[in-house]
Coordinates of C-alpha atoms and ligand atoms in Angstrom, one line a residue:
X16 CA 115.3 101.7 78.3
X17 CA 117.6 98.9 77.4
X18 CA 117.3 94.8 76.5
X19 CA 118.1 94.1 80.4
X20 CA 115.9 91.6 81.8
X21 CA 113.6 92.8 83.9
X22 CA 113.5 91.3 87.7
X23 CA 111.6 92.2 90.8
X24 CA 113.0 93.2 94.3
X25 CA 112.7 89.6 95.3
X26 CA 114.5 87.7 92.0
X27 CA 117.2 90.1 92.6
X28 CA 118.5 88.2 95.1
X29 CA 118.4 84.8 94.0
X30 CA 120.6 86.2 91.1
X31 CA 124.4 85.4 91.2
X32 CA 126.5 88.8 91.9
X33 CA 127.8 90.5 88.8
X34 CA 124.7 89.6 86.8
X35 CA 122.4 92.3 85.1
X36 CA 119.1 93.1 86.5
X37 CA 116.8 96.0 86.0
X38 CA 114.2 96.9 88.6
X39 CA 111.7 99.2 88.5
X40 CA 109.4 100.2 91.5
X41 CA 108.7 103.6 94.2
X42 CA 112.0 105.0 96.1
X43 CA 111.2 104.1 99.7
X44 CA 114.4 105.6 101.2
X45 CA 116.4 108.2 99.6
X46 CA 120.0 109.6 100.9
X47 CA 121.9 111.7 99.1
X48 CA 126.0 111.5 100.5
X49 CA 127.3 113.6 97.7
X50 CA 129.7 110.9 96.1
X51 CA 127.4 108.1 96.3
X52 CA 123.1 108.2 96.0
X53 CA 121.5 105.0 98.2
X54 CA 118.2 104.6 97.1
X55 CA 115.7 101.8 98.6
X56 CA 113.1 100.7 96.2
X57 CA 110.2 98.9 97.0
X58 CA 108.0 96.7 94.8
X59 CA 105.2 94.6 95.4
X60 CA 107.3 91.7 96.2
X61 CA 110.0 94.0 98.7
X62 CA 112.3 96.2 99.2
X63 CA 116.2 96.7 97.4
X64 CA 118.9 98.8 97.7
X65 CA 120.7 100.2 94.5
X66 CA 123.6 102.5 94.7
X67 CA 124.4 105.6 92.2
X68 CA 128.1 106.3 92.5
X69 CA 130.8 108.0 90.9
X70 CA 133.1 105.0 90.6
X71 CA 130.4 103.1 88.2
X72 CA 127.4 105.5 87.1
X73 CA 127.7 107.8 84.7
X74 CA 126.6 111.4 86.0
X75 CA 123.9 112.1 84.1
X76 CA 122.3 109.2 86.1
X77 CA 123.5 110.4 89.3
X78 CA 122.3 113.6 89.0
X79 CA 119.2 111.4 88.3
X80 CA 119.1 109.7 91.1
X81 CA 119.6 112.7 93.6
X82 CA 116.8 113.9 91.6
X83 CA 114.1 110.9 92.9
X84 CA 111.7 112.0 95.7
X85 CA 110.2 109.8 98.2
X86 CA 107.1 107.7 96.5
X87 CA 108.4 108.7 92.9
X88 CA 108.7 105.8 90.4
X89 CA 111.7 104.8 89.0
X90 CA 113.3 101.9 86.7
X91 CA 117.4 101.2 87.5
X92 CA 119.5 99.1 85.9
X93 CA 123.1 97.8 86.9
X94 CA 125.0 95.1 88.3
X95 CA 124.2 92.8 91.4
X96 CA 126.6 92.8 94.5
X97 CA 126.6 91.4 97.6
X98 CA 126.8 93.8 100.9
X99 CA 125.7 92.9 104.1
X100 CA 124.5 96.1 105.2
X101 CA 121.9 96.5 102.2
X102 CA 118.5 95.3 103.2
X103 CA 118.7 91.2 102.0
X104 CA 122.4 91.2 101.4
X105 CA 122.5 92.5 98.1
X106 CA 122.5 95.6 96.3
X107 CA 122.4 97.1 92.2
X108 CA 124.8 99.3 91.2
X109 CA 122.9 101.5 89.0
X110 CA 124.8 101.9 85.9
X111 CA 121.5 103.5 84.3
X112 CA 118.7 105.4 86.1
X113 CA 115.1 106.7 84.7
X114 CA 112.2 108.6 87.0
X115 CA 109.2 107.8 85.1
X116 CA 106.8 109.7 87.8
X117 CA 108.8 112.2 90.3
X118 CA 106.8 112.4 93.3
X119 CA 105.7 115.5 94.7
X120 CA 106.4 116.2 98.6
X121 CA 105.1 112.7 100.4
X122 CA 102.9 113.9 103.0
X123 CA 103.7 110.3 105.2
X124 CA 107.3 111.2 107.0
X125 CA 106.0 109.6 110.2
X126 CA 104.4 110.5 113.3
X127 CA 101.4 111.6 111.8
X128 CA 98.0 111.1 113.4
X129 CA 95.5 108.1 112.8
X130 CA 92.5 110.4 111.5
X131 CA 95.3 112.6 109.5
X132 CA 96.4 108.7 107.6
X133 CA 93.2 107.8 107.5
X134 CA 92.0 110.8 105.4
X135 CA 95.4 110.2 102.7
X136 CA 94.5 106.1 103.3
X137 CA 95.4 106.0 99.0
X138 CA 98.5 106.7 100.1
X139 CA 99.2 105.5 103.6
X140 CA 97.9 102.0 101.7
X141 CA 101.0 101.8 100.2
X142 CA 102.8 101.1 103.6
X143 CA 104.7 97.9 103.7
X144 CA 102.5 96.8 106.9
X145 CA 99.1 97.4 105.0
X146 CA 100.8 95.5 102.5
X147 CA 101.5 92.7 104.7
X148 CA 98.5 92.4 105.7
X149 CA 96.4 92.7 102.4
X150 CA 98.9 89.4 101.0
X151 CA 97.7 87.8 104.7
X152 CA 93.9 88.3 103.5
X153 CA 94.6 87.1 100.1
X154 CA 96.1 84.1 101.7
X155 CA 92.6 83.5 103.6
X156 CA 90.2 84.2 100.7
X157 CA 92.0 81.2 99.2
X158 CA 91.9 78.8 102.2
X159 CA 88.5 79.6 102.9
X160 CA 87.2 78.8 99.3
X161 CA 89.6 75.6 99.4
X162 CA 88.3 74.2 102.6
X163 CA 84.7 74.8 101.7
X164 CA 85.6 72.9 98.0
X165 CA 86.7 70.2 99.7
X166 CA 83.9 70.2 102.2
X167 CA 81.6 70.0 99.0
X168 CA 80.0 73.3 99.4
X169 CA 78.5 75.0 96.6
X170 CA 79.9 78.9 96.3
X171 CA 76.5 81.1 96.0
X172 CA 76.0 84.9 95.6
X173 CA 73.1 86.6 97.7
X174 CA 71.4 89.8 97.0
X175 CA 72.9 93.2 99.2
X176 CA 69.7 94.8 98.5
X177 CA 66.9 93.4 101.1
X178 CA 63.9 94.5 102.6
X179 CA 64.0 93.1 106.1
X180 CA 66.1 92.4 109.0
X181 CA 68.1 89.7 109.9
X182 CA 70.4 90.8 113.4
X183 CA 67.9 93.3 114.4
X184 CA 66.5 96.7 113.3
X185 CA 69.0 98.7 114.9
X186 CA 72.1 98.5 112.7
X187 CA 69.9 98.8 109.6
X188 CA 71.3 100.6 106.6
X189 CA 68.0 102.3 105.0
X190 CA 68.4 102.7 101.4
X191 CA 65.5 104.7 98.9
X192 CA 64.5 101.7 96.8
X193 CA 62.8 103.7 93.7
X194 CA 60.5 105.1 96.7
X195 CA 60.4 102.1 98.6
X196 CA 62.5 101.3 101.7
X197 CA 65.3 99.1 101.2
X198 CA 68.5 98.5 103.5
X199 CA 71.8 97.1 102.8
X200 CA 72.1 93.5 104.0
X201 CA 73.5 93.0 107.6
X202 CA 74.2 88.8 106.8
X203 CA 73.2 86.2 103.6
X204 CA 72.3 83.8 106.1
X205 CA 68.0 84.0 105.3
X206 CA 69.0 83.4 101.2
X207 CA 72.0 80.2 102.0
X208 CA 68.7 78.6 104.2
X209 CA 67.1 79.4 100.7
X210 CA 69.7 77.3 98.9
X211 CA 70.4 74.3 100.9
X212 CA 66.6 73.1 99.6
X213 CA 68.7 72.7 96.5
X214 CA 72.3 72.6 97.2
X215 CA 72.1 71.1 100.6
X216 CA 75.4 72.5 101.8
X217 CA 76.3 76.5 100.9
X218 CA 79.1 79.6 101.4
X219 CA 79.6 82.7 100.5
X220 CA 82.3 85.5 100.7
X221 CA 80.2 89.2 100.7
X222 CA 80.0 92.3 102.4
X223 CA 77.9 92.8 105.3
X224 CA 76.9 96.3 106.4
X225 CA 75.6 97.5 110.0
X226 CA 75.3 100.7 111.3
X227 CA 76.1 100.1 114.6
X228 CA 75.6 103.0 117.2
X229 CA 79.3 103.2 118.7
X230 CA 82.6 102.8 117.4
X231 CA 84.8 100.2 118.6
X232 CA 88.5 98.9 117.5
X233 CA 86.2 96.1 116.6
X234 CA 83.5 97.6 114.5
X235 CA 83.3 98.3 111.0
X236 CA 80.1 99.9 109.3
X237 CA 81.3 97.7 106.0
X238 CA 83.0 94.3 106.7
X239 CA 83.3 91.0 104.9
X240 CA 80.9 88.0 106.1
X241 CA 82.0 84.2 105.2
X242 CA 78.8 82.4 105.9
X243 CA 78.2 78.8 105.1
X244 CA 75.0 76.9 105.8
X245 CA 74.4 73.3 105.9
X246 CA 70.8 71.1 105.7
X247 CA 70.8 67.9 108.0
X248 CA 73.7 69.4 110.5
X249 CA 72.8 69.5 114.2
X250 CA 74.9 72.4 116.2
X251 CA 77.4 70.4 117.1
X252 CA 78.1 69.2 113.6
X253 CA 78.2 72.9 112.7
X254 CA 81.1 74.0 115.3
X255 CA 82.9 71.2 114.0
X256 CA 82.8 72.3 110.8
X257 CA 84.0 75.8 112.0
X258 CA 87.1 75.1 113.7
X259 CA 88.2 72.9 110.8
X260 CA 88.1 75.9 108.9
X261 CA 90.1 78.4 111.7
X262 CA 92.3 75.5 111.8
X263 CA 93.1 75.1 108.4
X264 CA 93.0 79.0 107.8
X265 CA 95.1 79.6 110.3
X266 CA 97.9 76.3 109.3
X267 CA 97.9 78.0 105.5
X268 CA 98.3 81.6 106.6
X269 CA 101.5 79.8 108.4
X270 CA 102.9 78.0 106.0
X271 CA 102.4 81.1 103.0
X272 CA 102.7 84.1 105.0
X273 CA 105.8 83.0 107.4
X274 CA 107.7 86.3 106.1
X275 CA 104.5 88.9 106.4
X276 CA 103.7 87.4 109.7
X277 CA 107.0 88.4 111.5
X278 CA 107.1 91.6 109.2
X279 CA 104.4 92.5 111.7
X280 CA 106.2 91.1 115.0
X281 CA 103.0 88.3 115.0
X282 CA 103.8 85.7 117.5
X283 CA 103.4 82.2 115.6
X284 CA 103.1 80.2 118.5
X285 CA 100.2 81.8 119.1
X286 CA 98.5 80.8 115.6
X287 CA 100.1 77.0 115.8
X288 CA 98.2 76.4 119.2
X289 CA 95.1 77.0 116.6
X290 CA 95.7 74.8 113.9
X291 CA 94.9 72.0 116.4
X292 CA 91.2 71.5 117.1
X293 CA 89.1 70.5 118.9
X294 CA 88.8 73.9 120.7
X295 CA 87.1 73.9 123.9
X296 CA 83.7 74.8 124.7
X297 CA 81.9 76.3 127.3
X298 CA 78.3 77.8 127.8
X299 CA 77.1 80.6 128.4
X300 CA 75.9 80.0 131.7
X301 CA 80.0 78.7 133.0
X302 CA 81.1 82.4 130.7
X303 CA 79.0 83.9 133.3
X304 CA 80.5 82.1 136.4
X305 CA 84.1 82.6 135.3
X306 CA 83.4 86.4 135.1
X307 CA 81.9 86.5 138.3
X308 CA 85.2 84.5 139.7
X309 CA 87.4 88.0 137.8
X310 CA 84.9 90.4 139.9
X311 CA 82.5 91.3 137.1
X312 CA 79.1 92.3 137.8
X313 CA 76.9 90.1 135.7
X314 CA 74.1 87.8 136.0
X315 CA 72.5 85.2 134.1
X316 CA 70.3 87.1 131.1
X317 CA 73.3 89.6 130.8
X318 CA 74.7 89.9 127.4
X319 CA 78.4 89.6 126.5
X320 CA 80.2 92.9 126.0
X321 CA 83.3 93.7 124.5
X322 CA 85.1 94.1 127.6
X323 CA 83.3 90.3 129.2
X324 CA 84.7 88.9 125.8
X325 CA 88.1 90.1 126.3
X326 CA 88.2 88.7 130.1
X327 CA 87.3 85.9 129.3
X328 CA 89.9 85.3 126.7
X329 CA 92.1 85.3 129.3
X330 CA 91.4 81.8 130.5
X331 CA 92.6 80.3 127.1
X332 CA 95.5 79.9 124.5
X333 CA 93.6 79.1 121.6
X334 CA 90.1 80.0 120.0
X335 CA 87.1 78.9 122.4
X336 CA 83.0 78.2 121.7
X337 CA 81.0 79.9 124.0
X338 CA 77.5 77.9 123.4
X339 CA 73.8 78.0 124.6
X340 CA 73.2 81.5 125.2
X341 CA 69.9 82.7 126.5
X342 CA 66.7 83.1 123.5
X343 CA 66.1 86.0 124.2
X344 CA 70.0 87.7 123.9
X345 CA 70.0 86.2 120.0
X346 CA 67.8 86.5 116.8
X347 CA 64.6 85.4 116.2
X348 CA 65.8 82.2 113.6
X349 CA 67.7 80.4 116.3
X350 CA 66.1 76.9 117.8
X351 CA 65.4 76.7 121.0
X352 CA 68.0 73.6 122.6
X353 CA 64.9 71.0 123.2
X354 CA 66.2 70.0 126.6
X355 CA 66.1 73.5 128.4
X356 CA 63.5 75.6 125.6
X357 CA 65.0 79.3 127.5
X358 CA 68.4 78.7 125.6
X359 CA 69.1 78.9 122.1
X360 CA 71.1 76.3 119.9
X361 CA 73.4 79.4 119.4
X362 CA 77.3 79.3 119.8
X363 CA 79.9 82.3 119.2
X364 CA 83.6 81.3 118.5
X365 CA 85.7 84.0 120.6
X366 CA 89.8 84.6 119.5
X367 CA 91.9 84.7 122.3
X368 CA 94.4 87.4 123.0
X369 CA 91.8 89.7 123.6
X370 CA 90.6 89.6 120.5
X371 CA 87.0 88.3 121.8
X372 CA 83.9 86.9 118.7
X373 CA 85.3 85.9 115.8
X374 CA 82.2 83.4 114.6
X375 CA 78.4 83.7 115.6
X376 CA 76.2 80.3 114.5
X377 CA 73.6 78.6 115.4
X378 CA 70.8 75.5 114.8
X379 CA 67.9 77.2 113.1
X380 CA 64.2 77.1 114.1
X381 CA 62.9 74.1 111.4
X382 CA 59.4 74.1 112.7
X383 CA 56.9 76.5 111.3
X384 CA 54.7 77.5 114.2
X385 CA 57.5 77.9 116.6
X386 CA 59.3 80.6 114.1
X387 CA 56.1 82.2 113.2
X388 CA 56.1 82.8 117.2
X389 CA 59.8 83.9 117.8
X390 CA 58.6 86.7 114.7
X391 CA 55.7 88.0 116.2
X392 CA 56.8 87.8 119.9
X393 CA 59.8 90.0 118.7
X394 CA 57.6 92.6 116.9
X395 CA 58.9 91.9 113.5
X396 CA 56.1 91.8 110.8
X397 CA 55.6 88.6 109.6
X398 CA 55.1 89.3 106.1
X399 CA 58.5 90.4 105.9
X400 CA 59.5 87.3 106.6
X401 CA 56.6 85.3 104.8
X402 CA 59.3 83.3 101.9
X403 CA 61.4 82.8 104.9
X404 CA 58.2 81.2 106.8
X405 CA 57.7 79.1 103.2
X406 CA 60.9 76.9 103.7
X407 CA 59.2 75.7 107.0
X408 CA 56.2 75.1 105.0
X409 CA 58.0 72.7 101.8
X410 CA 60.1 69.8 103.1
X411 CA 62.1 71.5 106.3
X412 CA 64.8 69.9 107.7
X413 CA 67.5 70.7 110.5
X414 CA 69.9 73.0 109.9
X415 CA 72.3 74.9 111.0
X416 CA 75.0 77.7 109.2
X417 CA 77.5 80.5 110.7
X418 CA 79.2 83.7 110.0
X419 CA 82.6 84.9 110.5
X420 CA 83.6 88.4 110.3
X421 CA 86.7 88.3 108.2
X422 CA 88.0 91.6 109.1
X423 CA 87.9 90.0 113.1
X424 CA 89.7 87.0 112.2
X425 CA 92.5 89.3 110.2
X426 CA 93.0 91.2 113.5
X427 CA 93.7 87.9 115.1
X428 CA 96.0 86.7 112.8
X429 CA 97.7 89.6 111.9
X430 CA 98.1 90.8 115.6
X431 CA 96.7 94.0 114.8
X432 CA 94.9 96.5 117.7
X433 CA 92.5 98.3 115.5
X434 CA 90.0 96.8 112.5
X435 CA 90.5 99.5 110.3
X436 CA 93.9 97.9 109.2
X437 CA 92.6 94.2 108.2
X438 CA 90.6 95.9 105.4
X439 CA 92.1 98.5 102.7
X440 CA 89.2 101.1 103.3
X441 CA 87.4 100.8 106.6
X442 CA 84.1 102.5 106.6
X443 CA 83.4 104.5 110.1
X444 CA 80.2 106.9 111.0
X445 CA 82.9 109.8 109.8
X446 CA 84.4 108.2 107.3
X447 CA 83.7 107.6 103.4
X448 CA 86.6 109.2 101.9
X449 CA 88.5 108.1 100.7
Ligands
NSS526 O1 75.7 89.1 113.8 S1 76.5 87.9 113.8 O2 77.0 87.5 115.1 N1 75.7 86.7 113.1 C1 75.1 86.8 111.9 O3 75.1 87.8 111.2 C2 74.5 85.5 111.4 N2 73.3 85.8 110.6 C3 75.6 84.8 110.6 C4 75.1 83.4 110.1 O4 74.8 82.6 111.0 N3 75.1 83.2 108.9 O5 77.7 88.3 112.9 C5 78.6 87.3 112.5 C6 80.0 87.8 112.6 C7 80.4 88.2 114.1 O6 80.8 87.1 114.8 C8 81.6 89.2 113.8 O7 82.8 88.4 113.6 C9 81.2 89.8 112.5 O8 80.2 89.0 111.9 N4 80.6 91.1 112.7 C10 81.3 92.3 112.4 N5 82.6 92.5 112.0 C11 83.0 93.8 111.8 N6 82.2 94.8 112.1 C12 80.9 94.7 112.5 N7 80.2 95.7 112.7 C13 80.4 93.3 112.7 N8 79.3 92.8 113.1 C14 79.4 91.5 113.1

């Protein structure tokens, strides 16, 4: 088009006013007032307004500009001005103005149905609030890998192809493995016990998949598991190590992601009260007393709902361990707590605000007779589990490891009500497309 330097939305206000700038990016807002064309462009960065008008643009880029359709792509050039009533302060008026892609009719105008967006999600993606929080989760994926760097974990890369179970049969993902059965892996935490033998201490950052019966504003068929696992760390050590990492997610998503955050309405206050551990902890058994003391129906052996979770977030302000939960309510790997053998070394980290359990960890059985046992007593086949029976069998030693479901902890940050928004392309029962 011309020598012009190139700027984004963003660099066009930190420019001094009569410089030249050209921008290129989608119209957002369009409105024609016959004299004068206002069109709002957004890049990846924002949102700017430049101005077609007959005092400054020549017509042939006028007629350009009226031209431009919601969604179609565009490159202006012209001068920068201050106005207070353009979006930022500042404004270009286009002296030159190019549609490189006109847009056909944009099928988002607003008030349109969830299922309707969800079905044109290519497009919907585009919204400045999906945008949000995509830079939010970008903002994680970094923390996380920092923290565990300088934890001095080793970043390892499990298989998504297994051939048993690790959270139960149920949620199994059956796959046709050249005529065998496969499934899709439901957690990497069997393969990081693998590596500690070597690495001692281990994360990784993969997709999870469960086919879980209902659907829930907290249940994806397709979600992203952080999982770390440590040799020689006793549960405590473990929860520890896991609000560290909330903590210090949650103080970097504040100090990046300040602008996104109250793009969204967040309240901060909220995420500061989390960037302080230690957070408290109560078990399972006391969970059960203080839902009693709200009028819930529940007894000792009961498992934790959706709806107990989200009571009992409302006895805290920050994130809270819910430890010691009964064996036989969690998987076969988890160690028994020595001192009372009917509970399990097991602890869930819940988000408050309703959000309920962000975390699930545990101590895992070390001994080789007593996991052998917790197989068969559940039905599972042990030679399913036989290289997972091995580490027992060569030089075991205590351990312990978690997993966070990143799409849960996005929800919390990012205030959102529903999962599907804290990934780009939620998978559902009903939903592969797009
Ligand atoms: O089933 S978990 O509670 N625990 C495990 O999978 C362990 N094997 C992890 C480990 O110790 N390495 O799942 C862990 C977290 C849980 O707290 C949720 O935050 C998340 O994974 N999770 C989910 N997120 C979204 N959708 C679904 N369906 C889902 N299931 C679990």
């Amino acid at each position: 088009m011309s020598s012009t330097k190139l700027y984004s939305t963003r660099e066009v206000k930190l420019l001094e006013p009569g410089s030249r700038a050209r921008v290129r990016g989608w119209v957002y807002r369009h409105r024609d007032l016959g004299g004068k064309v206002f069109i709002v462009v957004r890049d990846s960065e924002g949102i700017l307004q430049m101005i077609a008008s007959e005092a400054y643009t020549p017509r042939e880029y006028i007629e350009e500009a009226r031209r431009a359709t919601i969604e179609s792509s565009i490159i202006g050039e012209g001068v920068v001005a201050r106005d207070p009533r353009a979006p930022g302060g500042v404004e270009l008026r286009l002296e030159r103005f190019e549609i490189v892609g006109l847009a056909s009719d944009f099928p988002i105008k607003g008030g349109e149905s969830i299922d309707y967006l969800l079905d044109i999600r290519h497009l919907w993606i585009r919204s400045r609030k999906l945008t949000a929080v995509m830079k939010i989760r970008d903002t994680i994926h970094g923390a996380f890998r920092e923290f565990f760097k300088s934890r001095g974990f080793w970043e390892v890369s499990p298989p998504m192809l297994t051939q048993a179970a690790v959270e139960g049969g149920a949620t199994l993902f059956k796959v046709d493995f050249f005529g065998r059965p496969a499934y899709l892996t439901q957690s990497a935490q069997l393969y990081l016990e693998v590596l500690i033998y070597s690495l001692e201490k281990v994360w990784t950052l993969a997709p999870s998949f469960r086919a879980e019966r209902s659907r829930t504003r907290r249940h994806l068929y397709e979600y992203w598991h952080l999982e770390a696992e440590e040799a020689w760390v006793h549960m405590d050590g473990e929860m520890k190590l896991v609000e560290d990492l909330v903590a210090y997610t949650t103080r970097r998503v504040l100090d990046e992601k300040l602008e996104e955050l109250s793009f969204l309405k967040r309240d901060t206050e909220k995420l500061e009260q989390a960037t302080k551990p230690p957070y408290p902890r109560i078990r399972y058994e006391e969970a059960i007393e203080l839902l009693r003391r709200k009028g819930v129906d529940i007894n000792y052996g009961d498992d934790l709902g959706a709806d107990e979770e989200r009571l009992l977030t409302e006895y805290f302000d920050t994130p809270f361990f819910i430890t010691h939960f009964p064996l036989e309510l969690k998987s076969f790997y988890m160690k028994p707590d020595p001192h009372n053998p009917r509970e399990a070394l097991a602890f869930d980290l819940l988000a408050p605000e309703g959000i309920g359990e962000i975390v699930g960890g545990s101590e895992r059985e070390d001994d080789y007779e007593r996991l052998l046992n917790s197989i068969t007593s559940r039905g599972l086949d042990p030679k399913d589990y036989e290289w997972y029976l091995d580490l027992r069998r060569y030089g075991s030693v205590p351990h312990s490891g978690f997993g966070l479901g990143v799409e849960r902890y996005i929800m919390w940050v990012a205030g959102l009500d529903h999962i599907r928004d804290a990934i780009p392309f939620p998978r559902f029962r009903d939903r592969l497309y797009p």
